[in-house]
Short mmCIF file of C-alpha atoms in Angstrom, two decimals:
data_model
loop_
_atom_site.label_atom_id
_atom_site.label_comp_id
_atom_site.label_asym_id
_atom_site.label_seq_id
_atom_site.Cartn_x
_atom_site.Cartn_y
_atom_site.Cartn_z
CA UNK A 15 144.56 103.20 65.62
CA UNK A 16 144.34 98.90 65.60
CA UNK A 17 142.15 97.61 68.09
CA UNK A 18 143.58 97.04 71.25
CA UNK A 19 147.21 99.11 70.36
CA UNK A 20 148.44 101.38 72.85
CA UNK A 21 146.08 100.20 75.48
CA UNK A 22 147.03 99.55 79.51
CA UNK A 23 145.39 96.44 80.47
CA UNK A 24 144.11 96.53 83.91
CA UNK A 25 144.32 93.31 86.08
CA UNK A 26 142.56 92.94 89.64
CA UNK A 27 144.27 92.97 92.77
CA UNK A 28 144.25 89.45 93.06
CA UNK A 29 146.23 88.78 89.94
CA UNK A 30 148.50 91.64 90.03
CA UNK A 31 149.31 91.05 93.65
CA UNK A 32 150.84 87.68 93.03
CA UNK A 33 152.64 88.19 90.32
CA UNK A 34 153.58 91.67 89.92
CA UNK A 35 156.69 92.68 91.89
CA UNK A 36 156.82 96.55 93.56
CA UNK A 37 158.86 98.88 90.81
CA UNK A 38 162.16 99.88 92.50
CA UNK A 39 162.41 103.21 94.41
CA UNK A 40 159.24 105.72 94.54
CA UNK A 41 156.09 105.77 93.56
CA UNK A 42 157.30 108.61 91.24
CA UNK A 43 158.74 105.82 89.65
CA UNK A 44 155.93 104.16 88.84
CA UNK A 45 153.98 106.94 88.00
CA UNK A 46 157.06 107.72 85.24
CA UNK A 47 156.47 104.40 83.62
CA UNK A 48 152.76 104.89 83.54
CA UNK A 49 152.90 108.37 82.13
CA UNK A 50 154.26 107.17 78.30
CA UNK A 51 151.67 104.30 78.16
CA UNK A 52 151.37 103.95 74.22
CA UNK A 53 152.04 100.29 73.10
CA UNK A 54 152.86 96.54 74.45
CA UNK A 55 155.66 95.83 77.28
CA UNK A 56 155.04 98.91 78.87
CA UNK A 57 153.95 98.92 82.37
CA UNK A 58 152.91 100.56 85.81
CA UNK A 59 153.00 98.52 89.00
CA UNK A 60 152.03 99.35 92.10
CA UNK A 61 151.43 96.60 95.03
CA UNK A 62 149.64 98.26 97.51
CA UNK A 63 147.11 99.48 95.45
CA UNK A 64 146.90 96.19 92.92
CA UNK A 65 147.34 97.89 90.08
CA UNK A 66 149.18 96.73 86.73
CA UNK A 67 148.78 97.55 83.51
CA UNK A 68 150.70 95.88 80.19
CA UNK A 69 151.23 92.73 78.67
CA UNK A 70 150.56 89.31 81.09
CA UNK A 71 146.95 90.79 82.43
CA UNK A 72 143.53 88.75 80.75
CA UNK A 73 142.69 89.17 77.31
CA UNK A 74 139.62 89.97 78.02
CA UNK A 75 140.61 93.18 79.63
CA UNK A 76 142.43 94.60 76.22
CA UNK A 77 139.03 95.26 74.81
CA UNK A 78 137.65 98.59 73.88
CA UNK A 79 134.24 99.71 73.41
CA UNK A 80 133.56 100.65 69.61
CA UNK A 81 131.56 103.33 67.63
CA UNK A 82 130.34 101.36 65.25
CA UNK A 83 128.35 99.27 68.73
CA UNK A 84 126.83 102.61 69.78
CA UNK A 85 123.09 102.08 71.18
CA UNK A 86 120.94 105.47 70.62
CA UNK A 87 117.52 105.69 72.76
CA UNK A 88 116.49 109.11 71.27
CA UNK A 89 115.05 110.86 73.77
CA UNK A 90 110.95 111.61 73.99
CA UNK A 91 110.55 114.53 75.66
CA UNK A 92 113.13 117.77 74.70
CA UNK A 93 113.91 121.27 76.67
CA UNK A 94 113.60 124.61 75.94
CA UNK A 95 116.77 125.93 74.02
CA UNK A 96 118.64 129.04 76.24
CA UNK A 97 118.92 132.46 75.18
CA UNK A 98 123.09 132.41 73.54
CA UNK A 99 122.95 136.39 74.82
CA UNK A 100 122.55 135.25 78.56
CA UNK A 101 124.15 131.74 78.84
CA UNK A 102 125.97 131.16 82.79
CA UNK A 103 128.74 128.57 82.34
CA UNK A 104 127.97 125.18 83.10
CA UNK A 105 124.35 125.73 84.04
CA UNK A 106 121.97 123.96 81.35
CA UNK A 107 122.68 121.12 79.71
CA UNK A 108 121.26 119.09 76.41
CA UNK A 109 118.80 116.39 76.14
CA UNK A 110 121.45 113.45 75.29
CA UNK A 111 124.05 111.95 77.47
CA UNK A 112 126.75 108.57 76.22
CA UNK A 113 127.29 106.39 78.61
CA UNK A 114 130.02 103.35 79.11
CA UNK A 115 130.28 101.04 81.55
CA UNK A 116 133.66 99.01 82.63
CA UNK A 117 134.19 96.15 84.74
CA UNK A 118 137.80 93.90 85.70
CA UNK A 119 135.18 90.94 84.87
CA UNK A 120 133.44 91.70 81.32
CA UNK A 121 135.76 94.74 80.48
CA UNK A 122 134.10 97.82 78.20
CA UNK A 123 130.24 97.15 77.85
CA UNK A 124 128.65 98.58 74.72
CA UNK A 125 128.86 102.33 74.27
CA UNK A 126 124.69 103.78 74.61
CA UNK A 127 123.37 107.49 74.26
CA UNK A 128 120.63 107.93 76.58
CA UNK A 129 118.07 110.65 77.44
CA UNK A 130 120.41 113.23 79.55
CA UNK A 131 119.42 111.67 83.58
CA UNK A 132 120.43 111.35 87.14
CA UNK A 133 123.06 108.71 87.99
CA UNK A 134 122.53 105.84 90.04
CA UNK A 135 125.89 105.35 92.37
CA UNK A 136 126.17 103.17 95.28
CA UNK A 137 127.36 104.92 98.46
CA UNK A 138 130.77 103.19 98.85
CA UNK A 139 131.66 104.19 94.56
CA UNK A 140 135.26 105.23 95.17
CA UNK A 141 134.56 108.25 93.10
CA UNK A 142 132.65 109.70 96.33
CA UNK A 143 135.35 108.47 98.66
CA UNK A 144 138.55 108.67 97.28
CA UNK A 145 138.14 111.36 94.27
CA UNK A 146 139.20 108.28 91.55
CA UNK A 147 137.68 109.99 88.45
CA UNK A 148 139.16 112.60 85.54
CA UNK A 149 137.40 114.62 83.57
CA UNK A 150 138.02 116.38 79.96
CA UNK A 151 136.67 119.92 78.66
CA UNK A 152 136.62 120.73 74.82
CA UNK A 153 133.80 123.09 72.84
CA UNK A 154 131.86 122.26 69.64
CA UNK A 155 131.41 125.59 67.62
CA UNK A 156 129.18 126.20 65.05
CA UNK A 157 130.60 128.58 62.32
CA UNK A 158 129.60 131.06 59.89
CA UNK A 159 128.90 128.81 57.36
CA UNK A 160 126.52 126.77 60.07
CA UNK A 161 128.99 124.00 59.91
CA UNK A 162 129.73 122.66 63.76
CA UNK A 163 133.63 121.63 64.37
CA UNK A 164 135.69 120.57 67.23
CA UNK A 165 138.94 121.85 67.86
CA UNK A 166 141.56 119.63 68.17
CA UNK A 167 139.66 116.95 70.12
CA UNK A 168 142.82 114.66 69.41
CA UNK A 169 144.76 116.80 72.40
CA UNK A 170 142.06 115.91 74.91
CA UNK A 171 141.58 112.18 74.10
CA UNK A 172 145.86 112.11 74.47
CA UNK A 173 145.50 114.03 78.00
CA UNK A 174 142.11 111.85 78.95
CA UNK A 175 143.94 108.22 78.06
CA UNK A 176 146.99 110.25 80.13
CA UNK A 177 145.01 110.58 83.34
CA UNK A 178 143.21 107.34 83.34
CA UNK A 179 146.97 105.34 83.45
CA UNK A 180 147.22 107.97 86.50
CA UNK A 181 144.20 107.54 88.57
CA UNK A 182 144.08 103.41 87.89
CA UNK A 183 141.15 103.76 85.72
CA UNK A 184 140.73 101.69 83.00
CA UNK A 185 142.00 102.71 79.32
CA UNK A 186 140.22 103.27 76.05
CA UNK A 187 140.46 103.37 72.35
CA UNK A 188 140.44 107.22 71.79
CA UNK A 189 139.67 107.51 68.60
CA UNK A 190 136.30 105.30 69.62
CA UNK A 191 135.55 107.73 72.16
CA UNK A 192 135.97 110.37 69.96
CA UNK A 193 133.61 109.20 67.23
CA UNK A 194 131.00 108.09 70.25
CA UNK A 195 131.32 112.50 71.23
CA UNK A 196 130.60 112.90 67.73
CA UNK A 197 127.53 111.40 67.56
CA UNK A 198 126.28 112.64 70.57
CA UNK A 199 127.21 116.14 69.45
CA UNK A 200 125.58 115.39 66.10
CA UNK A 201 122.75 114.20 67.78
CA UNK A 202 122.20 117.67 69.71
CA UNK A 203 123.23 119.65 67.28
CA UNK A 204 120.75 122.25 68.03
CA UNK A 205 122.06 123.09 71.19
CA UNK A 206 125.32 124.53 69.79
CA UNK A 207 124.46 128.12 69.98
CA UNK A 208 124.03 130.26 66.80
CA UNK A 209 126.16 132.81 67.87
CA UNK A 210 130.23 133.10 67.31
CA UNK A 211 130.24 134.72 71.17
CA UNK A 212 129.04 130.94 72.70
CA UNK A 213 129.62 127.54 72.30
CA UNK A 214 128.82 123.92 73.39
CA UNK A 215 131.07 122.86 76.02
CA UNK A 216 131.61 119.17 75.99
CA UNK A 217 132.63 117.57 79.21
CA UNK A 218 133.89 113.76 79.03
CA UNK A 219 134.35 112.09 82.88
CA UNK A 220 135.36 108.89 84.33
CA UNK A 221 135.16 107.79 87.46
CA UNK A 222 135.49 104.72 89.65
CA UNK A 223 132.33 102.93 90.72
CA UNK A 224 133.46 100.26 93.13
CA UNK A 225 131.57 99.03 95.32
CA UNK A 226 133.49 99.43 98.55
CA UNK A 227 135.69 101.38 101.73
CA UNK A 228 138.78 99.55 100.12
CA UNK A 229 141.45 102.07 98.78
CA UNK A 230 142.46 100.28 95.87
CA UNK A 231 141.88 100.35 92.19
CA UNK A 232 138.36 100.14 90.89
CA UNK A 233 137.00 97.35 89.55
CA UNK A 234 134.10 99.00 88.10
CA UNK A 235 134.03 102.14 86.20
CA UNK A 236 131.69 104.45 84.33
CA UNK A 237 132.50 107.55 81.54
CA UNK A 238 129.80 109.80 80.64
CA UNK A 239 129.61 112.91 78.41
CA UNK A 240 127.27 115.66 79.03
CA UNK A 241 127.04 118.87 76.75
CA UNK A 242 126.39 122.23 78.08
CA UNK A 243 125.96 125.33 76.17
CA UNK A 244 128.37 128.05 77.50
CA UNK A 245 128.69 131.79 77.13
CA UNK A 246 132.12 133.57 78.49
CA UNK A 247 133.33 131.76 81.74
CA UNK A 248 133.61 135.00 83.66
CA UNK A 249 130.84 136.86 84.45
CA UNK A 250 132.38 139.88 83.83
CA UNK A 251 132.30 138.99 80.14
CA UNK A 252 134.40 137.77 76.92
CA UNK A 253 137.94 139.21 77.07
CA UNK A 254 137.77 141.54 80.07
CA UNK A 255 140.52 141.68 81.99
CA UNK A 256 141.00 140.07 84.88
CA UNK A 257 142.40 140.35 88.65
CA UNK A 258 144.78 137.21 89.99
CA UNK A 259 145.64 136.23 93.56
CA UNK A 260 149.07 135.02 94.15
CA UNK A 261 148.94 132.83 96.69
CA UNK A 262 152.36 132.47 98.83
CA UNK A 263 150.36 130.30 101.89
CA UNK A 264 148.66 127.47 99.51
CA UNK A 265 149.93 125.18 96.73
CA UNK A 266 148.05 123.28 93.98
CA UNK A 267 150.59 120.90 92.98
CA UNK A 268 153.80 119.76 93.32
CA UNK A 269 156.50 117.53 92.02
CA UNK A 270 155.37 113.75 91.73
CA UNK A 271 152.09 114.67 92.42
CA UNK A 272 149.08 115.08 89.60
CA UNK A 273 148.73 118.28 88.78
CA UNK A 274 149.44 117.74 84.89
CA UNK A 275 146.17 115.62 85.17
CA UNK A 276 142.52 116.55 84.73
CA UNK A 277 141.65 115.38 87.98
CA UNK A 278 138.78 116.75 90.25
CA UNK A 279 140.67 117.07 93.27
CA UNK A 280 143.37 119.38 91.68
CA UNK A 281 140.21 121.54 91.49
CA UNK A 282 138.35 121.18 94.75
CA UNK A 283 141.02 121.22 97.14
CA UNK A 284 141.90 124.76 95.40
CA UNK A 285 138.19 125.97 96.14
CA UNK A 286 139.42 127.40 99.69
CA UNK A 287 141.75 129.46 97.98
CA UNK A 288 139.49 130.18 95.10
CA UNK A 289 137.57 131.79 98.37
CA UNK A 290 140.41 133.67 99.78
CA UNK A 291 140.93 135.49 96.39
CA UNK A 292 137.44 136.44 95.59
CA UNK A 293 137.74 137.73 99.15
CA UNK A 294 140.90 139.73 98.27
CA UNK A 295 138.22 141.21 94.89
CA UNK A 296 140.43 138.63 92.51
CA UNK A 297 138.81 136.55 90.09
CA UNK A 298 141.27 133.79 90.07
CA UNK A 299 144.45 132.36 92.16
CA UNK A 300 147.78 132.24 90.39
CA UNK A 301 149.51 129.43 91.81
CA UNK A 302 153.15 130.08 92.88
CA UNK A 303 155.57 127.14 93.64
CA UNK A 304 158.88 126.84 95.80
CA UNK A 305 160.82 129.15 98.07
CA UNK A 306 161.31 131.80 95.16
CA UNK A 307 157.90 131.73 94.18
CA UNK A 308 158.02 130.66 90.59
CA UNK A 309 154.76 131.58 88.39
CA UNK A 310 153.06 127.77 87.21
CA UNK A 311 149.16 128.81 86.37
CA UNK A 312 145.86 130.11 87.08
CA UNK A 313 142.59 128.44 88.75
CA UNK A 314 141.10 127.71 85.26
CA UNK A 315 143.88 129.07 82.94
CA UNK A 316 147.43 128.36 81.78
CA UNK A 317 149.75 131.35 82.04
CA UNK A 318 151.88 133.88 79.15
CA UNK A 319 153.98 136.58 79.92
CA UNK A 320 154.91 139.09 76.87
CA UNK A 321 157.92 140.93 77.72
CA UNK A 322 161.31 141.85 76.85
CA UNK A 323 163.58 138.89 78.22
CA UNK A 324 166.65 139.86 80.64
CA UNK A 325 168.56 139.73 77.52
CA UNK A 326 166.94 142.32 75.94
CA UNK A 327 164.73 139.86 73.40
CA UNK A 328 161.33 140.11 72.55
CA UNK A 329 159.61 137.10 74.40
CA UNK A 330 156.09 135.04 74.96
CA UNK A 331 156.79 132.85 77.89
CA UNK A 332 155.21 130.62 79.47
CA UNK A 333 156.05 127.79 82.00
CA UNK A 334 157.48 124.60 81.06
CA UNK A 335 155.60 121.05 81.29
CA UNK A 336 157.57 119.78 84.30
CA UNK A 337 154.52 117.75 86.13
CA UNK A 338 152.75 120.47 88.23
CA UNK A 339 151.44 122.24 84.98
CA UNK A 340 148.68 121.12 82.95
CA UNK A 341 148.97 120.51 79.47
CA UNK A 342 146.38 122.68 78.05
CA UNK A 343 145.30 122.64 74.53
CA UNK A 344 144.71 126.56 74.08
CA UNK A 345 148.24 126.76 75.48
CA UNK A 346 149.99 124.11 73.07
CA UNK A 347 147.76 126.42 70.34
CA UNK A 348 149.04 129.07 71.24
CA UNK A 349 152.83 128.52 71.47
CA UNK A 350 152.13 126.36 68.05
CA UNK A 351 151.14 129.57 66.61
CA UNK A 352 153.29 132.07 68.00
CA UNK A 353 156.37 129.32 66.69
CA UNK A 354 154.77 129.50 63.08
CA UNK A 355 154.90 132.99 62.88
CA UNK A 356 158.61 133.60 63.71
CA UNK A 357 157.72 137.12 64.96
CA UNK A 358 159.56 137.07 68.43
CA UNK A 359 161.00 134.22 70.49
CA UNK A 360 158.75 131.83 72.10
CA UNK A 361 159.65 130.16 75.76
CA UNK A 362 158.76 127.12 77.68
CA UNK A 363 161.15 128.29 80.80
CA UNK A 364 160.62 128.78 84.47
CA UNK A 365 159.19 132.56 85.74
CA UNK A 366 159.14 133.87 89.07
CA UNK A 367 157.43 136.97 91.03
CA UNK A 368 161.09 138.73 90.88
CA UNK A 369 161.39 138.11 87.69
CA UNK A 370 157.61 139.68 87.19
CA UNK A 371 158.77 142.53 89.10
CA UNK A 372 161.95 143.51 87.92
CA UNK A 373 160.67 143.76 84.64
CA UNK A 374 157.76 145.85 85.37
CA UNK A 375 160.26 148.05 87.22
CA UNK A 376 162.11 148.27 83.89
CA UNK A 377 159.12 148.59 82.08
CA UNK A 378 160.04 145.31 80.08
CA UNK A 379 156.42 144.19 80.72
CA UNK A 380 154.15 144.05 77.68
CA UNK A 381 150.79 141.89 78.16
CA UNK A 382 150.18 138.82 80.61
CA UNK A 383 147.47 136.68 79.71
CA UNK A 384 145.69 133.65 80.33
CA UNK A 385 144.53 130.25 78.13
CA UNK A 386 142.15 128.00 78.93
CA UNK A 387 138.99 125.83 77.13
CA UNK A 388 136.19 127.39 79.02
CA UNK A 389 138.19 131.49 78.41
CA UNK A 390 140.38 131.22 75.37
CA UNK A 391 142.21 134.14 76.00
CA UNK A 392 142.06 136.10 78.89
CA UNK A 393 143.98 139.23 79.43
CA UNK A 394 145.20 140.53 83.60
CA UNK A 395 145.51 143.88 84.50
CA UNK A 396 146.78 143.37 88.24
CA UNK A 397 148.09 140.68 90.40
CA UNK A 398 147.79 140.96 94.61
CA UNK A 399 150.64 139.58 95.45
CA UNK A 400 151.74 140.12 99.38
CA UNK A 401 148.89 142.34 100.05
CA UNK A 402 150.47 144.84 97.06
CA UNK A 403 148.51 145.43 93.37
CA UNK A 404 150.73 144.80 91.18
CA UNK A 405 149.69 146.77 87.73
CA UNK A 406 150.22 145.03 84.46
CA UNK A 407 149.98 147.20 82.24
CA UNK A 408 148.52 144.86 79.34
CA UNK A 409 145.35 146.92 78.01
CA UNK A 410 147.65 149.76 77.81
CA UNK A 411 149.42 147.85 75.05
CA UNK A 412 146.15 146.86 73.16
CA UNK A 413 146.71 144.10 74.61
CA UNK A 414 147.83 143.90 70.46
CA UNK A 415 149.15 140.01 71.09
CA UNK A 416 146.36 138.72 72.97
CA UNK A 417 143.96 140.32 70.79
CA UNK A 418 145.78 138.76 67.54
CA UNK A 419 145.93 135.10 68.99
CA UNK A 420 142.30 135.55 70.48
CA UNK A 421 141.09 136.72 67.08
CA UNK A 422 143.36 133.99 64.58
CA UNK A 423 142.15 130.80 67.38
CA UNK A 424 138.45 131.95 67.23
CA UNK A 425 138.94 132.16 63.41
CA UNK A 426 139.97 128.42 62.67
CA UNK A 427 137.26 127.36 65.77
CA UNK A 428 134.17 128.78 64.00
CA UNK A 429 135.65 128.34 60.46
CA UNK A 430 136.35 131.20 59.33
CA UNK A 431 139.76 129.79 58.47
CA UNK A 432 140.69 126.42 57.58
CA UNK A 433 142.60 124.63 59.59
CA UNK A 434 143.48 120.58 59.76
CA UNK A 435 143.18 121.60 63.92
CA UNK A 436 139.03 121.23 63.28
CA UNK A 437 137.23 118.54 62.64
CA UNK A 438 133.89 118.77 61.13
CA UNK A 439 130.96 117.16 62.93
CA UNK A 440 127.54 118.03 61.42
#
């Protein structure tokens, strides 16, 4: 991608205040324009929170920061590598962290890996106030052949850039920031377990570091990318099956809103659920959404249903991309996949707890499983849904599909099949 193409460019609230009219109708409006950011004349405007991005803001706020500008201090002093056998998600992290700092006045600073430290934040960074940051989640693995890959990191940078339009936060080149993750990942290499059971999780962020009780877009920003080694995300192990809470009293997003960003507060606001269903002996909340309670996704985990349809057709399903759902990679994998192999007909469509129930009661029901980053794939065995288990009676069935797309996904991630969805790092 050309320097500069495709990028938002992100004016202060003095500038777009004056000259940068309110969008007609809803914000949902403006958040519509924002949402297919991807070259000049396009534009999101919002007046109360001085916020424009397009053509007509400074030049100076078009640039990017660049690989090729990366500063490396090596760090002097490294940690004791974890056992791969007994890894807790999210726990330990790597020596290295890359750091990149943004300002409305100087724009992208140069692009520096650092000894992994503490940040420094001022008390009134919006990030701690008003929850303006994103985050990203993809793995390194390291493969049989002791090669380490990334799976298609492209997805992440699309849904990163995606987000940042969102939350007001300045734009990047994503192909720079990829290249910058590769280096840092290259530079660690050591921490990506030797074992095709774990992997190095790498976790972009960025959030807004403006320096005031204002709500209104930052004028200062930071990303950072830590690494952390990861085992299975549940404790209860790699590809055991798990329990879901259907929650008909809370939501996690709705229409207009931002669930089909990687936002933080899509996750903590869910936390008091999260609560209620480890209460209830559930492992995870399945969202539900509207008056007929229609299935959208898990805590951590995008949602498939294998089934025969209501016309009698064999069916993966899974629900559509309408705002509320995030747009995982594992799940665009998956349906990829399942498309390829012209086996069965494969569904982005709308699925509700009747629907769910009917078809168990018709024993239509073959395997329900979950996607995710952090899980892969992730089989359920029961859902509480109005104080009744529902069974699903997925192990019973193998569960054959969710062991096949489990096993042909870890295949191309550790390279025992090539695939142009990897790209080789070290």
């Amino acid at each position: 991608m050309e320097a500069g193409a495709g990028l938002c460019v992100l004016v202060d609230r003095e500038e777009s205040y004056q000259g940068c009219p309110r969008p007609a109708g809803s914000f949902t409006s403006g958040r519509s324009l924002c949402a297919h950011v991807g070259g000049p004349g396009i534009a999101c405007q919002d007046r109360s929170s001085g916020c424009s991005a397009g053509e007509g803001g400074s030049k100076e706020m078009v640039k990017t920061f660049k690989a090729k500008d990366l500063i490396i201090t090596p760090s002097t002093s490294f940690k004791a590598k974890p056992d791969p056998n007994n890894l807790v998600f999210g726990t330990v992290f790597t020596d290295h962290m890359l750091t990149v700092e943004w300002s409305s006045e100087f724009g992208w600073e140069k692009p520096h890996i650092k000894p992994f430290q503490n940040l420094s934040l001022h008390p009134a960074s919006s990030t701690l106030h008003y929850a303006v940051e994103l985050f990203e989640g993809l793995k390194a693995y390291r493969g049989h052949d002791n090669k380490i890959r990334l799976f298609r990191p492209d997805l992440n940078m699309d849904r990163m850039y995606r987000s940042a339009v969102r939350a007001t936060l300045p734009v990047f080149d994503k192909e720079e920031l990829l290249q910058c993750i590769q280096q840092l990942v290259s530079l660690d290499k050591e921490w990506v377990p030797y074992s095709t059971a774990a992997s190095l999780y790498i976790r972009p962020t960025l959030i807004g570091t403006e320096h005031s009780l204002g709500i209104k877009k930052p004028s200062k920003a930071l990303l950072f990318v830590i690494l952390s080694p990861v085992g299975p995300y549940f404790s209860s192990g790699s590809f055991k099956p798990v329990t879901l809470w259907a929650t008909t009293q809370y939501v996690r997003a709705w229409q207009g809103g931002t669930g089909d960003c990687k936002m933080g507060g899509n996750y903590g606001s869910s936390l008091f659920a999260q609560c209620h269903a480890l209460e209830k002996r559930c492992q995870q909340v399945l969202w539900l959404y509207g008056e007929d309670h229609q299935i959208t996704e898990v805590g951590t985990m995008n949602l498939f249903l294998y089934w025969i349809n209501e016309d009698g057709e064999e069916e993966l399903a899974t629900p559509p991309l309408d705002g509320i759902i995030l747009p995982g990679v594992t799940r665009q994998s998956i349906l990829d996949l399942a498309r390829e192999w012209g086996e069965f007909k494969v569904s982005e469509r709308y699925l509700t707890m009747g629907d769910l129930t009917q078809a168990l009661e018709g024993n239509r029901v073959k395997e329900m499983f979950g996607s995710g980053t952090a899980c892969v794939v992730c089989p359920v065995s029961d859902i509480v849904y109005k104080d009744q288990i529902i069974h699903i009676p997925t192990m019973e069935n193998g569960p054959k599909l969710a062991n096949y797309i489990l096993d042909k996904l870890s295949d191309i991630q550790y390279g025992k099949e090539k695939s142009d969805w990897t790209i080789v790092v070290s």
